[in-house]
Amino acid sequence: MQKADGMNYAPKGKAAPVVGPGDFPIAAVGLDHGHVYGMSNGLIESGAEIRWAYDPDPDKVKRFLDTYPQAKAARSKQEVLDDPAIKLVVSSCVPYDRGPLGVEVMSHGKDYFVDKAPLITLEQLAAARAKAAETGQKYFVYYGERLHSECSIYAGNLIAEGAIGRVLQVIGLGPHRLAAATRPAWFFERKSYGGILIDIGSHQIEQFMHFADAQDAQVVSSRVANYANKQYPELEDFGDATLTADNGATNYFRVDWFTPDGLGAWGDGRATIMGTDGYIELRKYLDIARDSESDQLYLVNGKEEKRISTHNTVGFPFFGQLILDCVNRTENAMTQERAFRVAELSLIAQQQAIRIEA
Amino acid sequence: MQKADGMNYAPKGKAAPVVGPGDFPIAAVGLDHGHVYGMSNGLIESGAEIRWAYDPDPDKVKRFLDTYPQAKAARSKQEVLDDPAIKLVVSSCVPYDRGPLGVEVMSHGKDYFVDKAPLITLEQLAAARAKAAETGQKYFVYYGERLHSECSIYAGNLIAEGAIGRVLQVIGLGPHRLAAATRPAWFFERKSYGGILIDIGSHQIEQFMHFADAQDAQVVSSRVANYANKQYPELEDFGDATLTADNGATNYFRVDWFTPDGLGAWGDGRATIMGTDGYIELRKYLDIARDSESDQLYLVNGKEEKRISTHNTVGFPFFGQLILDCVNRTENAMTQERAFRVAELSLIAQQQAIRIEA
């Protein structure tokens, strides 16, 4: 049996449309990572209509159209960009291409929703920031390990209600299954994916800033290593970092490609959020040796220890908020500054990282 | 109900004497922290005979003699030091006094077993190192969060058997209940306790070096804060650090005084040990909202996810090894260099720490 890998992890939720049928036509361009299915699911459940799919590789387009038969294959990227009906372009193209595609999309008067990592150099970031400011278009990012995780949404709600007091610290663990044989060539090319702290670290920084309600943060320390995959010299199989937010909250995160084959999910993603009055632990994708169901939330406060199964509770409000942000030009799903600043901090963490040779 | 605090946490194990009755007489001098009961339990279970207790405070002596009626109250520290039968002096005096007492004990031709943190300035460390080298006496440290934790001992055995391959990382969380009303004045005086990374961080560094089988390590980053206890201006209620070992293994740990009242133990101590071939998670003192029994070990490897209840399995071999190290002048319990180097690294982490003001 092929063990689950993160590449094909595409959560489904309940339909909760925020717009009428046909009101919000979208297109998918660049289908290199399976995340595009999770992104599309979220938007379609929220009322978007997927009209076009484009990728230079016809096999990727075929698989996409098999999943979403309502979409049509575009003959070119330009055909999508030139369709005035399309409000938003969704992409999970190779990370190196994400920034330039976003600039092109925004230049055509459309909003953009791209898989993380959204940008992998500071130059790409500067170009995207400038184009977003110039055009007023939006550059959304799929930081899925919070946005597409029900227990994470639930935790955010609890925190907002004051369930653990002031948030002092967030620890995030983001292990992933390597499944090297299933990975495309670009996955192993540093120039294409940017480095582990950019690639899968960006999730963690977004999660930290959200839970800590931080406006900004600084990278204190970071490390990367290729411990056990030397046959892929440009892969980093380990990375970690500490950050301190402007409000004093602290963060530690570790990301890695060491999920063992015996784990019943692609990764034992965890987050521990410590507040002045209690703490929350998220066991995002399973509860090891206890429960294979995802989205287990543990809350310890002044009164009790409590386990809450959050699967099929709060859903994924991000996607509906994103659509309404496009329609109403608001910033409820995520501010543009947050999306870009998270990318920037992951670039800085990567750039400053101590490389462990061992 | 007074909630459990770490101050009175004194594990008991099965009797497993390594010496005959009366072969290994010991004394307790300086009873300021309740850890002396855990230290004494471990040694008595391993065959030591507790003969003397001394503390300037008669109430502390009385409580000790109530627990160990076989001991006698000494009239002075000197009476203990002058008794040639006593092989080892056990102490949990105020941290600031631990180093000087150790020097005195070693000068009297006895070995020393002291609560962590064993030394709280670099000068104290240098003096203890010099005296140990000069006299050949031993300066043992009670790093109880590994040495007096069955699941930690069990994990060490699994790691030694290769259960998770090469150890790449150890993450340790050491939350503690503040229970401020129960704490003596010295607990809040920086000069007396040294700082949070020295006080409760030293456990974490010892655990890291042991599990990672490191000979040495460097402090990469560290932080301290007093987030929510400003009425105790010299208390630090939060600390964390990252270290890298000489063999490339990495460490992150957090220590804090934020255990909420609803937790059924004094702290939700955890350790996650990631190897090339799997990982181990320790839930040391309870398994929140699942099981109030201590010492739950989770193992995920290439084959499976597994929970192992390790309470009442492997016991606490450290104490018997310590006695035999004293008898045979070996270093099986812990090398002298490890005990001192851990202390030194915690001093460095504390000294280098970024203080968060928030």
XYZ file of C-alpha atoms in Angstrom:
716
model
C 0.000 0.000 0.000
C 1.206 3.470 -0.844
C 1.290 5.323 2.424
C -0.413 8.691 2.468
C 1.882 11.560 1.618
C 1.194 15.242 2.106
C 1.323 15.801 -1.656
C -2.140 14.302 -2.037
C -3.702 15.620 1.144
C -6.808 17.536 0.064
C -9.345 17.991 2.861
C -13.035 18.163 2.018
C -15.573 20.100 4.003
C -19.295 20.808 3.873
C -20.754 23.054 1.197
C -21.219 26.525 2.634
C -21.547 28.846 -0.355
C -21.106 32.544 0.266
C -22.016 33.544 -3.295
C -24.623 32.391 -5.792
C -23.960 29.866 -8.569
C -21.742 31.380 -11.243
C -21.071 34.526 -9.216
C -17.409 33.754 -8.588
C -15.671 32.050 -11.531
C -12.131 30.877 -10.923
C -9.391 29.077 -12.842
C -6.500 26.805 -11.887
C -3.140 27.418 -13.553
C -0.098 25.344 -12.642
C -1.024 22.009 -11.086
C 2.401 20.815 -9.949
C 1.525 20.170 -6.317
C -1.518 18.243 -5.126
C -2.398 21.109 -2.812
C -4.328 22.610 -5.720
C -7.033 20.042 -4.988
C -7.377 21.150 -1.383
C -7.428 24.774 -2.477
C -10.042 24.077 -5.137
C -12.186 21.999 -2.771
C -12.254 24.812 -0.258
C -13.240 27.416 -2.816
C -15.841 25.245 -4.556
C -17.458 24.340 -1.225
C -17.712 28.088 -0.615
C -19.479 28.770 -3.887
C -16.717 29.362 -6.453
C -17.195 27.955 -9.928
C -14.081 26.378 -11.381
C -14.095 27.167 -15.124
C -10.610 26.596 -16.464
C -7.602 24.428 -15.799
C -4.231 24.928 -17.400
C -0.900 23.197 -17.064
C 1.766 22.497 -19.704
C 1.478 18.807 -18.734
C -1.734 17.318 -20.192
C -1.673 14.451 -17.658
C -1.991 16.912 -14.799
C -4.852 18.647 -16.587
C -6.615 15.328 -17.218
C -6.435 14.332 -13.559
C -7.764 17.748 -12.579
C -10.694 17.568 -15.025
C -11.481 14.042 -13.846
C -11.848 15.471 -10.349
C -13.683 18.639 -11.408
C -15.607 17.797 -14.609
C -17.218 21.236 -14.546
C -13.848 22.763 -15.579
C -12.521 23.015 -19.141
C -8.939 22.659 -20.329
C -7.578 26.023 -21.430
C -5.284 26.055 -24.482
C -2.833 28.343 -22.792
C -2.242 30.315 -19.651
C -3.006 33.405 -21.696
C -6.483 32.152 -22.503
C -7.221 32.101 -18.772
C -5.621 35.473 -18.098
C -7.602 37.018 -20.947
C -10.989 35.753 -19.740
C -12.560 38.790 -18.041
C -15.047 36.586 -16.178
C -12.302 34.956 -14.076
C -11.975 36.722 -10.709
C -9.286 34.571 -9.129
C -6.496 32.300 -10.353
C -5.497 29.374 -8.157
C -2.044 27.860 -8.513
C 0.228 25.213 -7.064
C 2.913 25.544 -9.703
C 6.586 24.923 -8.859
C 7.493 27.265 -5.959
C 10.062 29.173 -7.999
C 7.343 30.094 -10.516
C 4.721 31.166 -8.001
C 5.840 34.757 -7.552
C 6.185 35.589 -11.260
C 2.818 33.971 -12.048
C 1.207 36.028 -9.312
C 2.597 39.239 -10.756
C 1.202 38.257 -14.157
C -2.206 37.374 -12.714
C -2.459 40.638 -10.782
C -1.368 42.570 -13.877
C -4.399 41.115 -15.620
C -6.746 42.544 -12.984
C -7.337 39.279 -11.162
C -6.727 38.115 -7.620
C -4.369 35.236 -6.958
C -4.456 32.301 -4.538
C -1.234 30.351 -4.422
C 0.039 27.364 -2.519
C 2.665 27.954 0.153
C 5.534 28.736 -0.063
C 4.216 31.704 -2.030
C 7.563 33.295 -2.870
C 11.042 31.933 -2.551
C 13.346 34.914 -2.950
C 13.316 38.415 -1.509
C 13.301 39.765 -5.070
C 10.130 37.810 -5.886
C 8.585 39.107 -2.678
C 9.429 42.710 -3.535
C 7.959 42.311 -7.017
C 4.741 40.769 -5.685
C 4.391 43.432 -3.000
C 4.892 46.189 -5.572
C 2.400 44.710 -8.014
C -0.245 44.152 -5.338
C 0.145 47.775 -4.214
C 0.076 49.067 -7.790
C -2.949 47.075 -8.943
C -4.922 46.705 -5.719
C -5.203 42.987 -6.490
C -4.827 40.318 -3.820
C -2.111 37.714 -3.389
C -3.612 35.054 -1.094
C -1.572 32.150 0.251
C -2.705 28.634 1.134
C -1.103 28.194 4.536
C -3.068 24.985 4.769
C -1.712 23.599 8.018
C -3.856 26.146 9.828
C -6.388 27.304 7.263
C -7.361 23.806 6.203
C -7.252 22.227 9.653
C -10.466 22.216 11.649
C -8.811 21.823 15.039
C -6.631 24.833 14.215
C -9.676 26.930 13.361
C -11.365 25.679 16.526
C -8.292 26.612 18.561
C -8.277 30.089 17.061
C -11.891 30.508 18.156
C -11.125 29.302 21.680
C -8.201 31.683 21.949
C -10.324 34.578 20.719
C -12.841 33.753 23.449
C -10.040 33.998 26.025
C -9.998 30.270 26.847
C -6.286 30.250 27.686
C -5.736 33.923 28.504
C -2.933 35.788 26.810
C -0.991 33.607 24.365
C 2.655 33.415 25.419
C 4.023 30.737 23.156
C 3.301 28.559 20.145
C 5.281 25.410 19.429
C 4.642 23.800 16.065
C 5.830 20.446 14.807
C 5.446 19.843 11.083
C 6.858 16.428 10.204
C 6.150 15.219 6.673
C 6.525 11.888 4.917
C 9.254 12.107 2.303
C 7.921 9.402 -0.048
C 10.851 10.287 -2.281
C 9.804 7.992 -5.103
C 6.564 9.938 -5.566
C 8.214 13.343 -5.710
C 8.911 15.281 -8.899
C 12.443 16.424 -9.730
C 11.824 20.031 -8.653
C 11.120 18.855 -5.127
C 14.820 18.099 -4.711
C 16.174 21.236 -6.389
C 17.026 24.004 -3.987
C 16.491 26.672 -6.638
C 12.957 25.387 -7.235
C 11.662 24.829 -3.714
C 13.734 27.354 -1.796
C 14.731 25.395 1.300
C 12.781 23.602 4.016
C 12.110 26.671 6.193
C 10.551 28.428 3.216
C 8.720 25.400 1.886
C 7.090 23.885 4.954
C 8.276 26.390 7.551
C 6.047 29.165 6.242
C 2.931 27.342 7.551
C 4.402 27.410 11.004
C 5.151 31.109 11.009
C 1.649 31.939 9.811
C 0.165 29.764 12.542
C 2.327 31.422 15.195
C 1.440 34.952 14.190
C -2.234 34.090 14.022
C -2.527 32.307 17.365
C -0.339 34.897 19.106
C -2.276 37.736 17.460
C 1.058 39.275 16.496
C 1.444 42.149 14.101
C 5.076 41.380 13.454
C 7.847 39.046 14.583
C 11.603 38.603 14.384
C 13.597 35.462 13.643
C 15.858 34.730 16.627
C 17.564 31.549 15.430
C 17.203 28.899 12.728
C 18.901 25.716 11.585
C 18.707 23.383 8.621
C 20.275 20.008 7.910
C 20.335 17.127 5.506
C 20.847 14.382 8.046
C 19.882 11.230 6.234
C 19.154 11.923 2.584
C 22.568 12.696 1.171
C 21.608 11.130 -2.151
C 19.575 14.316 -2.599
C 22.251 16.882 -1.855
C 19.947 19.883 -2.244
C 17.217 18.499 -0.010
C 17.005 19.680 3.569
C 15.331 17.009 5.675
C 15.330 19.070 8.894
C 14.763 22.675 9.821
C 13.789 24.600 12.909
C 13.519 28.165 14.115
C 12.675 30.396 17.042
C 10.844 33.685 16.591
C 9.722 36.417 18.960
C 6.617 38.439 18.170
C 6.235 42.178 18.634
C 3.898 41.493 21.555
C 6.484 39.302 23.274
C 5.017 35.907 22.393
C 7.575 33.283 21.439
C 7.614 30.582 18.819
C 9.533 27.438 18.174
C 8.892 25.217 15.204
C 10.441 22.152 13.692
C 9.795 20.864 10.202
C 11.226 17.664 8.790
C 10.854 14.822 6.309
C 11.152 11.989 8.835
C 7.573 10.701 9.194
C 8.064 6.952 9.704
C 6.176 4.481 7.529
C 4.332 3.111 10.556
C 2.440 6.377 11.076
C -1.143 6.267 9.834
C -0.993 9.739 8.300
C 1.477 11.798 6.289
C 2.635 13.578 9.410
C 2.025 13.867 13.129
C 1.397 17.602 12.956
C 1.150 19.183 16.377
C 0.793 22.593 17.849
C 0.977 23.546 21.506
C -0.314 26.985 22.388
C 0.524 28.115 25.887
C -1.348 30.982 27.473
C -1.327 32.634 30.859
C -4.469 30.698 31.867
C -4.094 27.337 30.143
C -2.878 25.608 27.040
C -4.144 23.901 23.930
C -2.531 20.993 22.135
C -3.551 20.170 18.590
C -3.036 16.695 17.166
C -3.924 17.680 13.672
C -3.939 14.602 11.495
C -4.220 11.758 14.014
C -3.777 11.028 17.711
C -0.970 8.486 17.709
C -1.820 5.024 19.026
C -5.119 6.422 20.331
C -7.343 7.577 17.508
C -6.890 7.716 13.756
C -9.411 10.538 13.442
C -7.937 13.917 12.671
C -8.461 17.200 14.508
C -8.142 16.208 18.156
C -7.882 19.244 20.386
C -6.743 19.064 24.016
C -7.464 21.921 26.361
C -6.091 22.288 29.869
C -7.243 25.296 31.843
C -7.828 26.370 35.416
C -10.661 23.867 35.802
C -9.943 20.723 33.827
C -8.235 18.641 31.167
C -10.482 18.165 28.154
C -10.349 16.449 24.782
C -12.469 17.863 21.981
C -12.958 16.023 18.689
C -13.291 18.899 16.287
C -13.634 16.975 13.035
C -16.781 18.134 11.229
C -17.449 21.033 13.537
C -16.278 24.469 12.479
C -15.334 23.691 8.878
C -12.975 25.934 6.925
C -14.251 29.514 6.981
C -11.103 30.846 5.304
C -12.299 29.999 1.806
C -15.630 31.778 2.045
C -13.902 34.758 3.635
C -11.398 34.775 0.766
C -14.187 34.877 -1.814
C -15.958 37.679 0.036
C -12.682 39.575 0.386
C -12.373 39.432 -3.420
C -15.962 40.515 -3.924
C -15.995 43.271 -1.296
C -12.266 44.201 -1.315
C -12.061 43.504 2.430
C -9.338 41.685 4.380
C -11.180 39.217 6.589
C -9.598 35.967 5.391
C -6.087 37.287 5.916
C -4.509 40.688 5.461
C -2.180 41.154 2.505
C 0.529 42.317 4.876
C 0.271 39.115 6.948
C 0.515 36.903 3.874
C 3.620 38.729 2.651
C 5.262 39.185 6.054
C 4.988 35.467 6.807
C 6.697 34.744 3.501
C 9.379 37.290 4.310
C 10.060 35.825 7.756
C 10.419 32.357 6.284
C 12.876 33.749 3.725
C 14.850 35.419 6.513
C 14.821 32.264 8.654
C 16.126 30.300 5.691
C 18.762 32.866 4.821
C 20.050 33.117 8.397
C 19.908 29.394 9.121
C 22.914 27.641 10.584
C 23.516 24.607 8.427
C 24.332 21.510 10.471
C 26.757 19.206 8.685
C 26.399 15.772 10.233
C -7.359 20.625 47.897
C -3.748 21.673 47.543
C -2.810 20.826 43.985
C 0.340 18.802 43.510
C 3.414 20.914 43.053
C 6.825 19.752 41.889
C 8.323 20.704 45.244
C 6.837 17.609 46.849
C 7.220 15.208 43.942
C 9.214 12.265 45.292
C 8.812 9.105 43.236
C 9.033 5.732 44.912
C 10.273 2.575 43.253
C 10.823 -1.047 44.160
C 13.611 -2.045 46.507
C 16.586 -3.237 44.475
C 19.580 -3.092 46.797
C 23.009 -3.234 45.222
C 24.848 -3.358 48.566
C 24.252 -5.149 51.834
C 22.554 -3.595 54.893
C 24.802 -0.980 56.455
C 27.355 -1.139 53.649
C 26.609 2.324 52.309
C 25.809 4.895 55.007
C 24.673 8.295 53.805
C 23.547 11.584 55.323
C 21.243 14.389 54.219
C 22.422 17.947 54.791
C 20.318 20.904 53.618
C 16.655 20.013 53.216
C 15.363 23.171 51.566
C 13.767 21.530 48.530
C 11.457 18.529 48.643
C 13.616 16.819 46.021
C 15.695 15.482 48.898
C 12.918 12.975 49.511
C 13.053 11.651 45.957
C 16.837 11.490 46.130
C 16.711 9.668 49.462
C 14.000 7.265 48.302
C 16.066 6.288 45.286
C 19.202 5.668 47.320
C 17.428 3.805 50.137
C 15.642 1.551 47.644
C 19.083 0.759 46.235
C 20.491 -0.241 49.609
C 21.861 2.953 51.147
C 21.370 3.484 54.867
C 20.368 6.994 55.811
C 22.084 7.786 59.149
C 22.023 11.536 59.624
C 19.913 14.508 58.749
C 20.941 18.083 59.264
C 19.348 21.411 58.511
C 19.460 24.684 60.470
C 15.641 24.580 60.494
C 14.418 21.989 63.047
C 11.012 21.744 61.322
C 12.662 20.501 58.140
C 14.647 17.978 60.150
C 11.537 16.792 61.959
C 9.654 16.205 58.709
C 12.630 14.316 57.341
C 12.937 12.098 60.425
C 9.210 11.426 60.353
C 9.683 10.081 56.854
C 12.927 8.229 57.552
C 12.846 7.226 61.249
C 16.072 5.280 60.790
C 17.963 8.603 60.535
C 19.186 10.705 63.467
C 19.298 14.483 63.758
C 22.889 15.701 63.647
C 23.816 18.608 65.915
C 25.693 20.345 63.160
C 26.825 19.964 59.590
C 30.299 19.380 60.964
C 29.145 16.340 62.924
C 28.083 14.763 59.625
C 31.243 15.783 57.783
C 33.388 14.388 60.586
C 31.697 10.964 60.629
C 34.113 8.715 58.733
C 31.399 6.111 58.129
C 29.411 8.427 55.852
C 30.251 7.770 52.180
C 27.899 10.206 50.527
C 26.156 13.432 51.488
C 22.805 14.191 49.887
C 21.588 17.773 49.665
C 18.788 19.915 48.357
C 19.887 23.096 50.064
C 19.237 26.504 48.482
C 20.790 26.439 44.992
C 23.274 29.197 45.770
C 24.689 27.083 48.610
C 24.960 23.824 46.691
C 28.359 24.404 45.112
C 30.133 25.540 48.299
C 28.616 22.655 50.300
C 29.820 20.222 47.640
C 33.353 21.564 47.884
C 33.229 21.134 51.649
C 31.843 17.593 51.387
C 34.503 16.534 48.889
C 37.199 18.125 51.038
C 36.100 15.761 53.797
C 36.696 12.722 51.593
C 33.043 12.079 50.816
C 31.052 11.933 47.615
C 28.192 14.374 47.068
C 24.750 14.018 45.529
C 22.989 17.318 45.036
C 19.685 18.416 43.638
C 19.702 20.253 40.338
C 20.628 22.983 39.599
C 23.925 21.865 41.095
C 25.831 25.129 40.646
C 24.586 28.555 39.783
C 27.659 30.577 38.853
C 30.659 29.807 36.679
C 32.884 30.492 39.690
C 31.073 27.846 41.725
C 31.436 25.437 38.817
C 35.173 26.071 38.539
C 35.615 25.524 42.270
C 33.636 22.261 42.216
C 35.520 21.000 39.168
C 38.846 21.797 40.787
C 37.936 20.144 44.077
C 36.596 17.006 42.378
C 39.810 16.727 40.368
C 41.975 17.368 43.422
C 40.208 14.940 45.750
C 38.945 12.309 43.331
C 35.534 12.630 45.005
C 32.301 12.635 43.047
C 29.784 15.438 42.564
C 26.568 13.722 41.430
C 23.505 15.677 40.332
C 19.834 14.749 40.636
C 18.617 15.536 37.126
C 15.369 13.911 38.191
C 13.247 14.616 35.122
C 15.152 11.859 33.360
C 16.816 9.888 36.155
C 13.663 9.588 38.238
C 11.259 9.049 35.349
C 10.592 5.471 34.311
C 9.423 6.300 30.809
C 12.629 8.271 30.302
C 14.737 5.316 31.385
C 12.646 3.052 29.155
C 13.157 5.438 26.241
C 16.905 5.421 26.800
C 16.855 1.634 26.607
C 14.810 1.668 23.397
C 17.179 4.184 21.840
C 20.197 2.107 22.831
C 18.578 -0.887 21.118
C 18.270 1.177 17.934
C 14.472 1.432 18.048
C 14.403 4.813 16.312
C 17.767 4.754 14.525
C 20.120 7.666 14.947
C 18.736 10.354 17.255
C 18.454 13.644 15.389
C 16.513 15.789 17.793
C 15.149 16.046 21.304
C 12.379 18.471 22.222
C 11.660 18.825 25.903
C 8.799 20.641 27.584
C 9.157 21.201 31.306
C 6.157 23.145 32.588
C 5.863 23.419 36.363
C 3.121 24.584 38.707
C 4.114 27.806 40.403
C 2.052 27.381 43.589
C 3.614 30.628 44.713
C 2.070 30.550 48.180
C 3.928 27.321 48.986
C 7.349 28.587 47.890
C 10.066 29.805 50.228
C 11.536 33.286 49.830
C 14.710 32.043 48.109
C 12.626 30.643 45.264
C 11.950 34.200 44.118
C 15.471 35.580 44.591
C 17.556 35.535 41.475
C 20.800 35.355 43.454
C 19.553 32.227 45.226
C 18.053 30.198 42.377
C 20.098 31.455 39.455
C 17.452 31.896 36.764
C 14.933 29.559 35.145
C 17.310 28.060 32.562
C 19.714 27.082 35.338
C 17.053 25.950 37.770
C 14.717 23.808 35.680
C 16.521 24.064 32.322
C 19.434 21.930 33.469
C 17.200 18.806 33.480
C 16.448 19.404 29.867
C 20.045 19.718 28.777
C 21.003 16.529 30.606
C 18.135 14.702 28.943
C 19.139 15.966 25.508
C 22.769 14.971 25.840
C 21.816 11.554 27.149
C 19.229 10.664 24.523
C 21.362 12.086 21.715
C 24.446 10.302 23.059
C 26.320 13.584 22.749
C 29.746 14.221 24.203
C 29.323 17.946 24.053
C 26.905 20.616 22.851
C 26.684 24.333 22.193
C 23.939 26.775 23.111
C 22.567 28.333 19.910
C 19.882 30.605 21.346
C 18.011 31.176 24.586
C 15.305 33.427 25.986
C 13.801 34.205 29.363
C 10.797 36.255 30.437
C 8.650 37.193 33.359
C 5.363 37.390 31.501
C 2.750 37.232 34.187
C 4.313 37.319 37.637
C 5.569 40.870 37.888
C 4.857 40.897 41.633
C 7.962 38.684 41.816
C 10.369 40.849 39.818
C 13.261 38.386 40.062
C 11.235 35.360 38.996
C 11.458 34.173 35.415
C 8.271 32.345 34.505
C 9.418 31.359 30.999
C 12.641 30.187 29.415
C 13.656 28.314 26.322
C 16.778 27.383 24.404
C 18.133 25.629 21.356
C 21.341 23.608 21.474
C 23.322 21.674 18.897
C 25.351 18.647 19.954
C 28.818 17.754 18.725
C 27.294 14.879 16.756
C 24.862 17.206 14.997
C 21.742 16.370 17.017
C 19.564 19.342 17.871
C 17.638 20.294 20.948
C 14.857 22.644 21.817
C 13.445 22.974 25.269
C 10.953 25.160 27.035
C 10.562 25.513 30.778
C 7.905 27.574 32.501
C 5.788 28.101 35.599
C 2.428 28.082 33.820
C 0.924 24.689 34.716
C -2.791 25.461 34.997
C -4.718 24.430 38.104
C -6.891 22.062 36.071
C -3.975 19.755 35.298
C -3.915 16.599 37.401
C -0.157 16.740 37.969
C 2.449 19.369 38.732
C 3.432 19.576 35.090
C 2.717 18.067 31.692
C 6.341 17.098 31.129
C 6.979 15.874 27.620
C 9.872 14.815 25.507
C 9.863 14.017 21.815
C 12.896 12.192 20.512
C 13.130 12.044 16.744
C 15.397 9.534 15.058
C 16.120 8.581 11.489
C 13.839 5.527 11.830
C 11.071 6.664 14.134
C 10.253 8.758 17.148
C 9.352 8.453 20.794
C 7.091 10.748 22.743
C 7.143 10.711 26.519
C 4.184 11.914 28.540
C 5.994 11.783 31.821
C 3.585 12.630 34.593
C 0.186 12.044 32.984
C -1.463 11.682 29.573
C -3.787 14.666 29.458
C -7.506 13.914 29.273
C -6.649 10.265 28.569
C -4.904 8.657 31.503
C -3.787 9.967 34.874
C -1.089 7.307 35.135
C 2.431 8.550 34.680
C 5.111 7.263 32.310
C 3.230 6.815 29.062
C 5.597 6.196 26.177
C 4.544 6.459 22.535
C 6.667 4.884 19.840
C 6.179 5.356 16.115
C 8.520 3.429 13.845
C 8.609 1.899 10.383
C 5.935 -0.635 11.335
C 3.480 0.848 13.775
C 2.224 3.359 16.313
C 2.444 1.955 19.812
C 1.663 3.082 23.344
C 3.653 1.540 26.183
C 2.687 2.054 29.824
C 6.073 1.989 31.475
C 5.034 2.649 35.070
C 6.470 -0.088 37.295
C 8.650 -1.612 34.618
C 12.293 -0.598 34.497
C 12.521 1.258 37.792
C 15.288 3.770 38.493
C 18.665 2.132 37.926
C 20.517 5.433 38.360
C 20.547 5.204 42.144
C 22.054 1.732 42.340
C 24.624 2.704 39.718
C 25.468 5.794 41.742
C 26.114 3.711 44.862
C 28.250 1.254 42.911
C 30.144 4.143 41.303
C 30.979 5.353 44.799
C 31.998 1.884 45.947
C 33.987 0.953 42.846
C 35.073 4.453 41.687
C 33.455 3.821 38.287
C 31.303 6.191 36.179
C 28.266 4.154 35.169
C 25.508 6.309 36.661
C 26.822 9.439 34.957
C 30.286 10.698 34.197
C 31.581 13.585 36.248
C 32.232 15.514 33.058
C 28.602 15.123 31.940
C 27.267 16.311 35.276
C 29.472 19.419 35.184
C 29.107 20.137 31.482
C 25.321 20.098 31.717
C 25.549 22.610 34.543
C 27.926 24.732 32.492
C 25.652 24.723 29.452
C 22.694 25.782 31.553
C 24.801 28.630 32.983
C 25.789 29.691 29.480
C 22.195 29.491 28.238
C 21.118 31.665 31.139
C 23.945 34.147 30.656
C 23.315 34.494 26.906
C 19.536 34.602 27.159
C 17.598 37.330 25.439
C 15.246 38.770 28.026
C 11.782 39.400 26.636
C 10.106 42.411 28.224
C 6.394 42.061 27.679
